[in-house]
Coordinates of C-alpha atoms and ligand atoms in Angstrom, one line a residue:
M345 CA 29.3 27.4 15.0
A346 CA 29.0 25.2 11.9
I347 CA 29.6 21.5 12.3
A348 CA 32.7 20.4 10.3
K349 CA 32.9 17.1 8.5
K350 CA 35.8 15.9 10.8
E351 CA 33.7 16.7 13.8
S352 CA 30.8 14.9 12.4
Q353 CA 32.9 11.8 11.9
A354 CA 34.2 12.0 15.5
L355 CA 30.7 12.4 16.8
A356 CA 29.6 9.4 14.8
K357 CA 32.3 7.3 16.5
Q358 CA 31.2 8.6 19.9
T359 CA 27.7 7.3 19.5
F360 CA 26.7 4.1 21.2
E361 CA 27.8 0.9 19.6
Y362 CA 25.0 -1.7 19.8
A363 CA 25.4 -5.4 19.6
P364 CA 23.4 -7.0 16.8
A365 CA 19.8 -7.6 17.9
P366 CA 18.1 -9.4 15.0
E367 CA 14.4 -10.3 15.3
A368 CA 13.9 -14.0 15.2
I369 CA 12.4 -15.2 11.9
D370 CA 12.1 -19.0 12.6
H371 CA 8.4 -18.6 13.6
V372 CA 7.5 -17.2 10.2
K373 CA 6.4 -19.5 7.4
I374 CA 6.5 -17.8 4.0
Q375 CA 5.2 -20.2 1.3
P376 CA 7.4 -20.7 -1.8
R377 CA 4.4 -19.8 -4.0
Y378 CA 1.0 -18.3 -3.4
G379 CA -2.2 -18.5 -5.4
L380 CA -5.1 -15.9 -5.4
F381 CA -7.5 -15.5 -2.5
I382 CA -10.9 -15.7 -4.2
G383 CA -14.3 -16.8 -2.8
G384 CA -12.8 -17.6 0.7
K385 CA -10.0 -19.8 -0.4
M386 CA -6.6 -19.8 -2.1
V387 CA -7.1 -20.8 -5.7
A388 CA -4.8 -21.5 -8.6
A389 CA -4.7 -18.7 -11.1
H390 CA -6.0 -18.8 -14.7
S391 CA -3.1 -16.7 -15.8
K392 CA -0.5 -19.4 -14.8
K393 CA 2.0 -16.5 -14.6
H394 CA 4.1 -15.9 -11.4
F395 CA 6.7 -13.4 -10.5
P396 CA 9.2 -13.3 -7.6
T397 CA 8.9 -11.0 -4.6
I398 CA 12.3 -10.3 -3.1
N399 CA 13.8 -9.0 0.1
P400 CA 15.2 -5.6 -0.8
A401 CA 17.8 -5.8 2.0
T402 CA 19.4 -9.0 0.6
E403 CA 18.0 -9.2 -3.0
K404 CA 17.0 -12.8 -2.2
T405 CA 13.7 -14.2 -3.5
L406 CA 11.2 -14.7 -0.7
S407 CA 8.3 -16.3 -2.6
E408 CA 6.4 -16.2 -5.9
V409 CA 3.0 -14.7 -6.5
V410 CA 0.5 -14.7 -9.3
E411 CA 0.3 -12.1 -12.0
A412 CA -3.5 -12.1 -12.2
D413 CA -5.1 -11.7 -15.7
E414 CA -8.5 -10.5 -16.9
V415 CA -10.2 -13.9 -16.1
D416 CA -8.7 -13.9 -12.6
V417 CA -9.9 -10.3 -11.9
D418 CA -13.4 -11.2 -13.2
R419 CA -13.6 -14.3 -11.0
A420 CA -12.6 -12.2 -7.9
V421 CA -15.1 -9.4 -8.7
K422 CA -17.9 -12.0 -9.4
A423 CA -17.1 -13.7 -6.0
A424 CA -17.3 -10.3 -4.3
S425 CA -20.6 -9.4 -6.1
K426 CA -22.1 -12.7 -5.0
A427 CA -21.0 -12.3 -1.4
F428 CA -22.4 -8.7 -1.4
E429 CA -25.9 -10.1 -1.5
S430 CA -25.7 -11.7 1.9
W431 CA -23.0 -9.6 3.5
S432 CA -24.9 -6.3 3.0
Q433 CA -28.0 -8.0 4.6
L434 CA -26.2 -9.4 7.6
P435 CA -27.2 -7.7 10.9
A436 CA -24.6 -4.9 11.4
S437 CA -23.6 -6.3 14.8
R438 CA -22.6 -9.6 13.1
R439 CA -20.5 -7.7 10.6
A440 CA -18.8 -5.9 13.5
R441 CA -18.1 -9.3 15.1
Y442 CA -16.1 -10.4 12.1
L443 CA -14.1 -7.1 12.1
F444 CA -13.3 -7.5 15.8
R445 CA -12.2 -11.0 15.2
I446 CA -9.9 -9.9 12.4
S447 CA -8.3 -7.2 14.6
R448 CA -7.7 -9.7 17.4
L449 CA -6.1 -12.1 14.9
L450 CA -3.9 -9.3 13.6
Q451 CA -2.7 -8.7 17.2
E452 CA -2.2 -12.4 17.8
R453 CA -0.1 -12.8 14.6
S454 CA 1.6 -9.4 15.0
R455 CA 5.2 -10.7 15.4
E456 CA 4.9 -12.8 12.3
L457 CA 3.3 -9.9 10.3
A458 CA 6.0 -7.5 11.4
V459 CA 8.7 -9.8 10.2
V460 CA 6.9 -10.4 6.9
E461 CA 6.4 -6.7 6.3
T462 CA 10.0 -6.0 7.1
M463 CA 11.4 -8.8 4.9
D464 CA 9.2 -8.0 1.9
G465 CA 9.4 -4.2 2.1
G466 CA 12.7 -3.3 3.8
K467 CA 11.4 -1.2 6.6
P468 CA 13.0 -1.4 10.1
I469 CA 11.4 -4.0 12.3
K470 CA 10.9 -1.4 15.1
E471 CA 8.6 0.5 12.7
S472 CA 6.6 -2.5 11.4
R473 CA 6.4 -3.9 15.0
D474 CA 5.5 -0.6 16.7
V475 CA 3.6 1.3 14.0
D476 CA 2.3 -0.6 11.0
I477 CA 0.9 -3.7 12.6
P478 CA -0.6 -2.1 15.8
L479 CA -2.2 0.7 13.7
S480 CA -3.6 -1.9 11.2
A481 CA -5.3 -3.8 14.1
A482 CA -6.5 -0.5 15.6
H483 CA -8.2 0.4 12.3
F484 CA -10.2 -2.9 12.3
F485 CA -11.1 -2.3 16.0
Y486 CA -12.2 1.3 15.3
Y487 CA -14.4 0.4 12.2
A488 CA -15.8 -2.6 14.0
G489 CA -17.2 -0.1 16.4
W490 CA -18.9 1.9 13.6
A491 CA -20.5 -1.1 11.8
D492 CA -23.7 -1.1 13.8
K493 CA -23.8 2.7 14.4
L494 CA -24.1 4.0 10.8
E495 CA -27.5 5.4 11.5
W496 CA -26.0 7.5 14.3
A497 CA -23.0 8.5 12.2
F498 CA -25.3 9.8 9.4
P499 CA -28.7 10.5 11.1
N500 CA -31.8 10.6 8.9
R501 CA -29.7 9.8 5.8
K502 CA -30.4 6.0 5.4
P503 CA -26.8 4.9 4.8
R504 CA -26.5 2.1 2.3
P505 CA -23.4 0.2 1.0
L506 CA -22.4 0.6 -2.6
G507 CA -21.4 -3.0 -3.7
V508 CA -18.0 -4.2 -4.7
A509 CA -15.0 -2.0 -3.9
G510 CA -11.9 -2.3 -6.1
Q511 CA -8.9 -1.3 -4.0
V512 CA -5.3 -0.7 -5.2
I513 CA -2.6 0.0 -2.6
P514 CA 1.1 0.9 -2.7
W515 CA 4.3 -0.6 -1.2
N516 CA 5.2 1.8 1.5
F517 CA 2.7 0.6 4.2
P518 CA 1.3 -2.6 2.7
L519 CA -0.7 -4.0 5.7
L520 CA -1.7 -0.6 7.0
M521 CA -3.0 0.6 3.6
L522 CA -4.9 -2.7 3.3
A523 CA -6.5 -2.0 6.7
W524 CA -7.3 1.6 5.8
K525 CA -9.1 0.3 2.7
I526 CA -10.7 -2.9 3.9
A527 CA -11.9 -2.0 7.4
P528 CA -14.3 0.9 6.5
A529 CA -15.5 -0.9 3.3
L530 CA -16.6 -4.0 5.3
A531 CA -18.0 -2.0 8.2
A532 CA -20.2 -0.1 5.8
G533 CA -21.5 -3.4 4.3
N534 CA -19.5 -3.6 1.0
T535 CA -17.3 -6.4 -0.2
V536 CA -13.8 -5.9 -1.6
V537 CA -11.3 -7.0 -4.2
L538 CA -7.9 -5.7 -3.2
K539 CA -4.6 -5.6 -5.2
P540 CA -1.4 -5.1 -3.2
A541 CA 1.7 -3.6 -4.8
E542 CA 3.9 -5.8 -6.9
T543 CA 6.9 -5.5 -4.6
T544 CA 5.0 -6.1 -1.3
P545 CA 2.3 -8.7 -1.7
L546 CA 3.2 -11.0 1.3
S547 CA 1.5 -9.4 4.2
A548 CA -1.8 -9.4 2.1
M549 CA -1.3 -13.1 1.7
V550 CA -1.0 -13.6 5.5
F551 CA -4.1 -11.4 5.7
A552 CA -5.9 -13.8 3.4
E553 CA -5.1 -16.6 5.9
I554 CA -6.5 -14.4 8.7
C555 CA -9.8 -14.0 6.8
M556 CA -10.0 -17.8 6.6
Q557 CA -9.1 -18.1 10.3
A558 CA -11.8 -15.5 11.2
E559 CA -14.3 -17.6 9.1
L560 CA -15.2 -14.5 7.2
P561 CA -18.0 -15.5 4.7
P562 CA -16.5 -16.5 1.3
G563 CA -16.0 -13.7 -1.2
V564 CA -16.3 -10.8 1.3
V565 CA -12.6 -10.1 0.9
N566 CA -10.7 -11.2 -2.2
I567 CA -7.0 -10.5 -2.8
I568 CA -5.4 -10.7 -6.3
T569 CA -1.8 -10.0 -6.9
G570 CA -0.2 -8.6 -10.0
A571 CA 1.4 -5.5 -11.5
G572 CA -0.1 -2.2 -12.7
K573 CA -2.0 -4.0 -15.5
T574 CA -3.9 -6.1 -12.9
G575 CA -4.7 -2.9 -11.0
S576 CA -6.1 -1.3 -14.1
L577 CA -8.2 -4.3 -15.0
L578 CA -9.7 -4.2 -11.5
V579 CA -10.6 -0.5 -11.4
S580 CA -12.1 -0.7 -14.8
H581 CA -14.2 -3.8 -14.2
P582 CA -17.9 -2.9 -14.8
D583 CA -19.2 -4.5 -11.6
V584 CA -16.8 -2.5 -9.4
K585 CA -18.9 0.3 -7.8
K586 CA -16.3 2.0 -5.8
V587 CA -12.5 2.5 -6.5
A588 CA -10.1 3.4 -3.8
F589 CA -6.5 4.1 -4.8
T590 CA -3.3 5.1 -2.9
G591 CA -0.2 5.6 -4.9
S592 CA 1.5 8.1 -7.3
T593 CA -0.3 11.2 -8.6
E594 CA 0.5 10.0 -12.2
V595 CA -1.4 6.7 -11.8
G596 CA -4.1 8.4 -9.8
K597 CA -4.8 10.7 -12.8
L598 CA -4.8 7.7 -15.2
I599 CA -7.4 5.9 -13.0
Q600 CA -9.6 9.0 -12.8
R601 CA -9.5 9.4 -16.5
S602 CA -10.2 5.7 -17.1
I603 CA -13.3 5.6 -15.0
A604 CA -14.7 9.0 -15.8
G605 CA -18.4 8.8 -16.7
S606 CA -18.8 5.3 -15.3
G607 CA -20.6 6.4 -12.2
K608 CA -18.1 4.7 -9.9
K609 CA -17.3 6.5 -6.7
L610 CA -13.6 7.3 -6.4
T611 CA -11.1 8.2 -3.7
L612 CA -7.5 9.1 -4.5
E613 CA -4.7 9.3 -1.9
L614 CA -1.7 10.5 -3.9
G615 CA 1.7 12.1 -3.5
G616 CA 2.9 14.9 -1.3
K617 CA 5.7 17.4 -0.8
A618 CA 5.0 18.5 2.8
A619 CA 6.5 21.5 4.5
N620 CA 7.7 21.1 8.0
I621 CA 7.9 24.7 9.3
V622 CA 10.1 25.6 12.3
F623 CA 9.7 29.0 13.9
E624 CA 12.4 30.7 16.0
D625 CA 10.4 30.2 19.2
A626 CA 10.1 26.4 18.7
P627 CA 11.8 23.9 21.2
L628 CA 14.7 23.1 18.9
D629 CA 15.6 19.6 20.3
Q630 CA 12.0 18.5 20.0
A631 CA 11.8 20.0 16.5
V632 CA 14.9 18.1 15.4
E633 CA 13.3 14.8 16.5
G634 CA 10.2 15.8 14.6
I635 CA 12.2 16.6 11.5
V636 CA 14.0 13.3 11.6
N637 CA 10.8 11.4 12.1
G638 CA 9.1 13.5 9.4
I639 CA 11.6 12.6 6.6
Y640 CA 13.7 9.5 7.6
F641 CA 10.8 7.4 9.0
N642 CA 10.3 4.4 6.6
Q643 CA 13.3 5.7 4.5
G644 CA 11.1 8.6 3.5
H645 CA 8.7 6.3 1.6
V646 CA 5.8 8.2 3.1
C647 CA 3.3 10.2 1.1
C648 CA 2.9 12.8 3.9
A649 CA 6.7 13.0 4.6
G650 CA 8.0 16.3 5.8
S651 CA 10.4 16.5 2.8
R652 CA 10.7 20.3 2.8
L653 CA 12.1 21.8 5.9
L654 CA 11.2 25.5 6.2
V655 CA 13.3 27.1 9.0
Q656 CA 13.1 30.7 10.2
E657 CA 16.4 32.3 9.1
S658 CA 17.3 33.5 12.7
I659 CA 17.6 29.9 13.9
A660 CA 18.8 28.2 10.7
E661 CA 22.4 27.8 11.8
P662 CA 21.9 26.2 15.3
L663 CA 19.0 24.1 14.1
L664 CA 21.0 22.6 11.2
E665 CA 23.9 22.0 13.4
K666 CA 21.7 20.0 15.8
L667 CA 20.1 18.2 12.9
K668 CA 23.5 17.2 11.3
R669 CA 24.6 15.9 14.7
R670 CA 21.4 13.8 15.0
L671 CA 21.8 12.4 11.5
S672 CA 25.2 11.1 12.4
T673 CA 23.6 8.9 15.1
L674 CA 21.1 7.2 12.8
R675 CA 21.9 3.6 12.2
L676 CA 21.4 2.2 8.7
G677 CA 21.5 -1.5 8.0
D678 CA 19.7 -4.8 8.5
P679 CA 16.0 -4.0 8.8
L680 CA 15.4 -7.0 11.0
D681 CA 17.8 -5.6 13.6
K682 CA 15.8 -3.9 16.4
N683 CA 18.3 -1.0 16.6
T684 CA 18.1 -0.1 12.9
D685 CA 16.7 3.4 12.1
I686 CA 17.1 3.4 8.3
G687 CA 16.2 0.2 6.5
A688 CA 16.4 -0.8 2.8
I689 CA 15.0 1.1 -0.1
N690 CA 11.9 -0.8 -1.3
S691 CA 13.2 -1.6 -4.8
R692 CA 16.0 -1.0 -7.3
A693 CA 13.6 1.2 -9.4
Q694 CA 12.9 3.4 -6.4
L695 CA 16.6 3.6 -5.5
E696 CA 17.4 4.8 -9.0
K697 CA 14.6 7.4 -8.8
I698 CA 16.1 8.7 -5.6
Q699 CA 19.6 8.7 -7.0
G700 CA 18.5 10.6 -10.1
L701 CA 16.7 13.3 -8.1
V702 CA 19.7 13.7 -5.7
E703 CA 22.0 14.2 -8.7
S704 CA 19.7 16.8 -10.1
G705 CA 19.9 18.6 -6.7
I706 CA 23.7 18.7 -6.9
E707 CA 23.7 19.8 -10.5
E708 CA 21.2 22.6 -9.8
G709 CA 23.5 24.0 -7.1
A710 CA 22.2 22.7 -3.7
E711 CA 24.7 21.7 -1.0
L712 CA 24.6 18.0 0.0
Y713 CA 25.2 16.6 3.5
Q714 CA 25.3 12.9 4.3
P715 CA 26.7 11.5 7.6
E716 CA 29.3 8.8 7.5
C717 CA 27.6 5.5 7.2
V718 CA 28.5 2.0 6.0
I719 CA 26.4 0.8 3.2
P720 CA 25.8 -3.0 3.1
E721 CA 27.2 -4.7 0.0
R722 CA 24.0 -6.3 -1.2
G723 CA 20.5 -4.8 -1.3
F724 CA 19.2 -1.3 -2.0
W725 CA 20.3 1.5 0.3
F726 CA 20.4 5.2 0.5
P727 CA 22.0 7.2 3.3
P728 CA 20.0 9.9 5.2
T729 CA 20.5 13.0 3.1
L730 CA 20.1 16.7 3.7
F731 CA 20.3 19.5 1.1
T732 CA 20.9 23.2 2.0
N733 CA 21.1 26.1 -0.3
V734 CA 18.0 25.0 -2.0
S735 CA 15.9 27.2 -4.3
Q736 CA 12.1 26.7 -4.6
S737 CA 12.6 26.0 -8.3
Y738 CA 14.9 23.0 -7.9
R739 CA 13.4 19.6 -8.6
I740 CA 14.3 18.4 -5.1
A741 CA 12.1 21.1 -3.7
R742 CA 9.2 20.5 -6.1
E743 CA 9.0 16.7 -6.8
E744 CA 8.1 13.8 -4.5
I745 CA 11.4 12.0 -4.0
F746 CA 9.9 9.3 -1.8
G747 CA 13.3 8.6 -0.2
P748 CA 15.4 9.8 2.9
V749 CA 16.2 13.2 1.3
L750 CA 15.4 16.5 3.0
S751 CA 15.5 19.9 1.3
V752 CA 16.1 22.8 3.6
L753 CA 14.7 26.3 2.8
T754 CA 14.5 29.4 5.0
F755 CA 11.9 32.1 5.6
R756 CA 11.8 35.4 7.6
T757 CA 8.1 36.1 8.3
P758 CA 5.1 33.9 8.9
N759 CA 3.5 35.1 5.6
E760 CA 6.6 34.0 3.7
A761 CA 6.4 30.6 5.4
V762 CA 2.8 30.2 4.3
E763 CA 3.5 31.2 0.8
K764 CA 6.5 28.9 0.4
A765 CA 4.7 26.0 2.1
N766 CA 1.7 26.3 -0.2
N767 CA 3.9 26.7 -3.3
T768 CA 3.5 23.1 -4.4
P769 CA 1.0 21.3 -6.6
Y770 CA 0.4 18.9 -3.6
G771 CA -1.5 19.4 -0.4
L772 CA -1.4 16.4 1.8
S773 CA 0.2 17.4 5.1
A774 CA 2.3 20.1 6.9
G775 CA 4.0 20.5 10.3
V776 CA 4.3 23.6 12.4
W777 CA 6.8 24.0 15.3
T778 CA 6.3 27.0 17.6
D779 CA 5.7 27.8 21.2
K780 CA 2.6 29.9 20.5
G781 CA -0.8 28.3 20.3
S782 CA -2.2 31.3 18.4
R783 CA 0.5 30.9 15.7
I784 CA -0.4 27.2 15.3
L785 CA -4.0 28.1 14.6
W786 CA -3.0 31.0 12.3
M787 CA -0.8 28.7 10.3
A788 CA -3.3 25.8 10.2
E789 CA -6.0 28.1 8.8
R790 CA -3.7 29.1 5.9
M791 CA -2.0 25.7 5.0
R792 CA -3.6 24.1 1.9
A793 CA -2.9 20.6 3.4
G794 CA -5.3 17.9 4.5
V795 CA -3.4 17.3 7.8
V796 CA -1.5 19.9 9.8
W797 CA 0.6 18.6 12.7
A798 CA 1.5 21.0 15.5
N799 CA 4.8 20.3 17.4
T800 CA 4.8 16.7 16.1
F801 CA 4.9 14.9 12.8
N802 CA 3.7 11.7 11.2
R803 CA 1.2 10.9 13.9
F804 CA -1.6 8.6 12.9
D805 CA -4.8 7.5 14.6
P806 CA -7.8 5.6 13.2
T807 CA -10.2 8.2 14.5
S808 CA -8.6 11.0 12.6
P809 CA -9.4 11.6 8.9
F810 CA -6.4 11.7 6.5
G811 CA -6.4 12.9 2.8
G812 CA -5.3 15.6 0.5
Y813 CA -6.0 18.7 -1.5
K814 CA -5.0 19.6 -5.0
E815 CA -2.8 16.9 -6.7
S816 CA -2.6 14.9 -3.4
G817 CA -6.1 13.6 -4.2
F818 CA -9.5 13.7 -2.7
G819 CA -11.7 11.8 -0.2
R820 CA -10.7 11.0 3.4
E821 CA -9.6 7.8 5.1
G822 CA -9.9 7.3 8.8
G823 CA -12.5 8.6 11.3
V824 CA -16.2 8.8 10.5
H825 CA -15.2 10.6 7.3
G826 CA -13.6 7.4 6.1
L827 CA -17.0 5.7 6.0
L828 CA -18.5 8.2 3.6
P829 CA -16.8 7.0 0.4
Y830 CA -18.3 3.5 1.0
L831 CA -21.9 4.6 1.5
E832 CA -24.8 6.0 -0.4
L833 CA -26.8 8.5 1.6
N834 CA -30.3 9.7 1.0
Ligands
LIG1181 P1 2.2 3.5 -8.4 O1 1.3 4.6 -8.3 O2 2.5 3.0 -9.8 O3 1.7 2.2 -7.6 C1 0.7 2.2 -6.7 C2 -0.3 1.0 -6.9 O4 -1.0 1.1 -8.2 C3 0.5 -0.4 -7.1 O5 -0.3 -1.4 -6.5 C4 0.6 -0.5 -8.6 O6 0.8 -1.8 -9.0 C5 -0.8 0.0 -9.0 N1 -0.8 0.5 -10.4 C6 0.2 0.9 -11.2 N2 -0.4 1.3 -12.4 C7 -1.7 1.1 -12.4 C8 -2.8 1.4 -13.2 N3 -2.6 1.9 -14.5 N4 -4.1 1.2 -12.8 C9 -4.3 0.7 -11.6 N5 -3.3 0.4 -10.7 C10 -2.0 0.6 -11.1 O7 3.6 3.8 -7.7 P2 5.0 3.1 -8.0 O8 5.1 1.9 -7.2 O9 5.3 2.9 -9.4 O10 5.9 4.3 -7.5 C11 6.3 5.4 -8.3 C12 6.3 6.6 -7.5 O11 5.1 6.9 -7.0 C13 7.3 6.6 -6.3 O12 8.5 6.9 -6.7 C14 6.6 7.6 -5.4 O13 7.2 8.9 -5.7 C15 5.2 7.6 -5.7 N6 4.4 6.8 -4.8 C16 3.6 7.5 -3.9 C17 2.8 6.8 -3.0 C18 2.0 7.6 -2.1 O14 1.4 7.0 -1.2 N7 1.9 8.9 -2.3 C19 2.9 5.4 -2.9 C20 3.7 4.7 -3.8 C21 4.4 5.4 -4.7 P3 2.3 -2.3 -9.1 O15 3.0 -2.0 -7.8 O16 2.2 -3.8 -9.3 O17 3.0 -1.6 -10.2

C-alpha cells in the first residue's frame, strides 16, 4: 500500500511535538578575531587579510580569521621543522603523555567544542556532542597508546618519523578530521602544519588553545587559516615531507599533480557515492534506521554517506513506505536544539550545489519525495529528499551530492546488486543489510569499497582503518594502518 501525500502530512502531525531544548551557549567564548597558531602561540599574520566565518543557520558572523599568505605558511613550516628536531628525539612515552593530555582536555572542553562546531558548521548539536567530539578525543587516546609501541606495530622495520606533515581538512567534520590527521602524525614523531576549511576554522582555533593548555612544545602543532590558495601553498612547500588531504576528488587530483616527483608522501581521502544494499531477508525497521543514518546524518555532508539505496525489488514497496513514514518524523531546524535531526547546510555554495543536482534529477525523470517541513527564514537549509525511478545514468546516481538526498535503485539478484554498487568511479564505503552471515561475507568480498558495513552504517572507531579505492583516494586513517603514512620503515 503506497503512502499518499495526504497521509504523510497526517502522520507528520501525529509525531511528537517537542518543546524547544536549545543547548546553552553562554559558556562559550568565541573571540571576534583570531590570529595564526605558529610556534606555540597565537601570532599576528603577515598577510593582514581577514575573512568572516559565519553561522550557516543564522548567516550571522561569528568571528574573523586570517587568510594566511606565503610568508605565513613559510613561518609555520619553519616552526614545525625546528620543533621536529627535538620532538622526534623525545622519548616516545613522553610524546604519548602529551597526546593523553590533549585527549583529556578535549573531553574537559567537550561541551564548548560541541557548541562551536555546531555554530560554525551547522550540524545538529546531538551529533557534535555525541559523535564528533567524543570520537576526536578517542582518536588522541588511541594514538597516545601507540606512540611508544611503534617497534611492536612494525617489528624489525625500524620505524622513523618523516618530518613536517602538511594537512588540509574539509568542513564536514572539522575537529574529527583534525584529530584523524594530527593524532597519528604526532604519535609517530612528526610535527604538523594544519589548514582547516574556510567555512569551519573555529574548532581548530579552540584546539590551538588546547595545545597551549597541554604545554605541547612550541611548533609541534601549527594551525594556519585561509582558503584553497593557503592550502596549495602549504602542500607545495618544499620542507613539507608528507601531505594528508581530505576533501573533493577534484582538489585531491590537483594536489597529486602538484606534488608529483617531489618525493613527498601523500594520502588522499576523497569523495564517495556509497551503495547501501538491502536484501529481502533484512530486518526492515532496522534497515530503515540505517538508511536514514546513512544519508541524513550531518545533512549528508559525509564522504562515506549511503547516498545510493539499492533495494531488492521484492521488498521495494514496503521498505519505501516505511522510509517515507520515517522521513516525515525528522525534525529540521535550529542545530543548537537537542531534538534537531537535520541542521543547516554548511554554506550557500554547498546549498546551491545540492539544489542544482536535485533539479537535474527532476529534469532527467526521477520522482522526488520530500516530507512536509518548515524551512527557517534565514540560513541555508535543504529538506530530507528521496528520489525513486532513478536510472544509473542520472547525475544524482553518479555524482557526489554531499547533501541530504537519497537516490533509490532496485535489483533482483545478488550479482546485479554487486554490479550496480561497483558501477561508480568511487570506492569509499558500502552497506549490506541481510539476515545471512554468508551473504554478508560474499558481498564484502566483491565490493570495491574501503569499508563495508554489515547491518549498520556510518560506524566509526579509532581502531578501525578508513579509506578508499579508485577515485575515493588512497592511504588509510585509523587503526595501526593509520600510522604507516607517517613513518618510514626499513
Ligand atoms: P575542497 O576539496 O575544495 O576543500 C577541502 C579542503 O581543501 C579545504 O580546506 C579547502 O580550503 C582546501 N583546498 C581547496 N583548494 C585547494 C588546493 N588547490 N590545494 C590545497 N588545498 C585546497 O571542497 P569544497 O569545500 O570546495 O567542497 C566542494 C565539494 O567537494 C563538495 O560539494 C563535496 O561534494 C566535496 N567534498 C567532499 C569531501 C569529502 O570528505 N569527500 C569534503 C568536502 C567537500 P577552503 O575550504 O578554504 O576552500
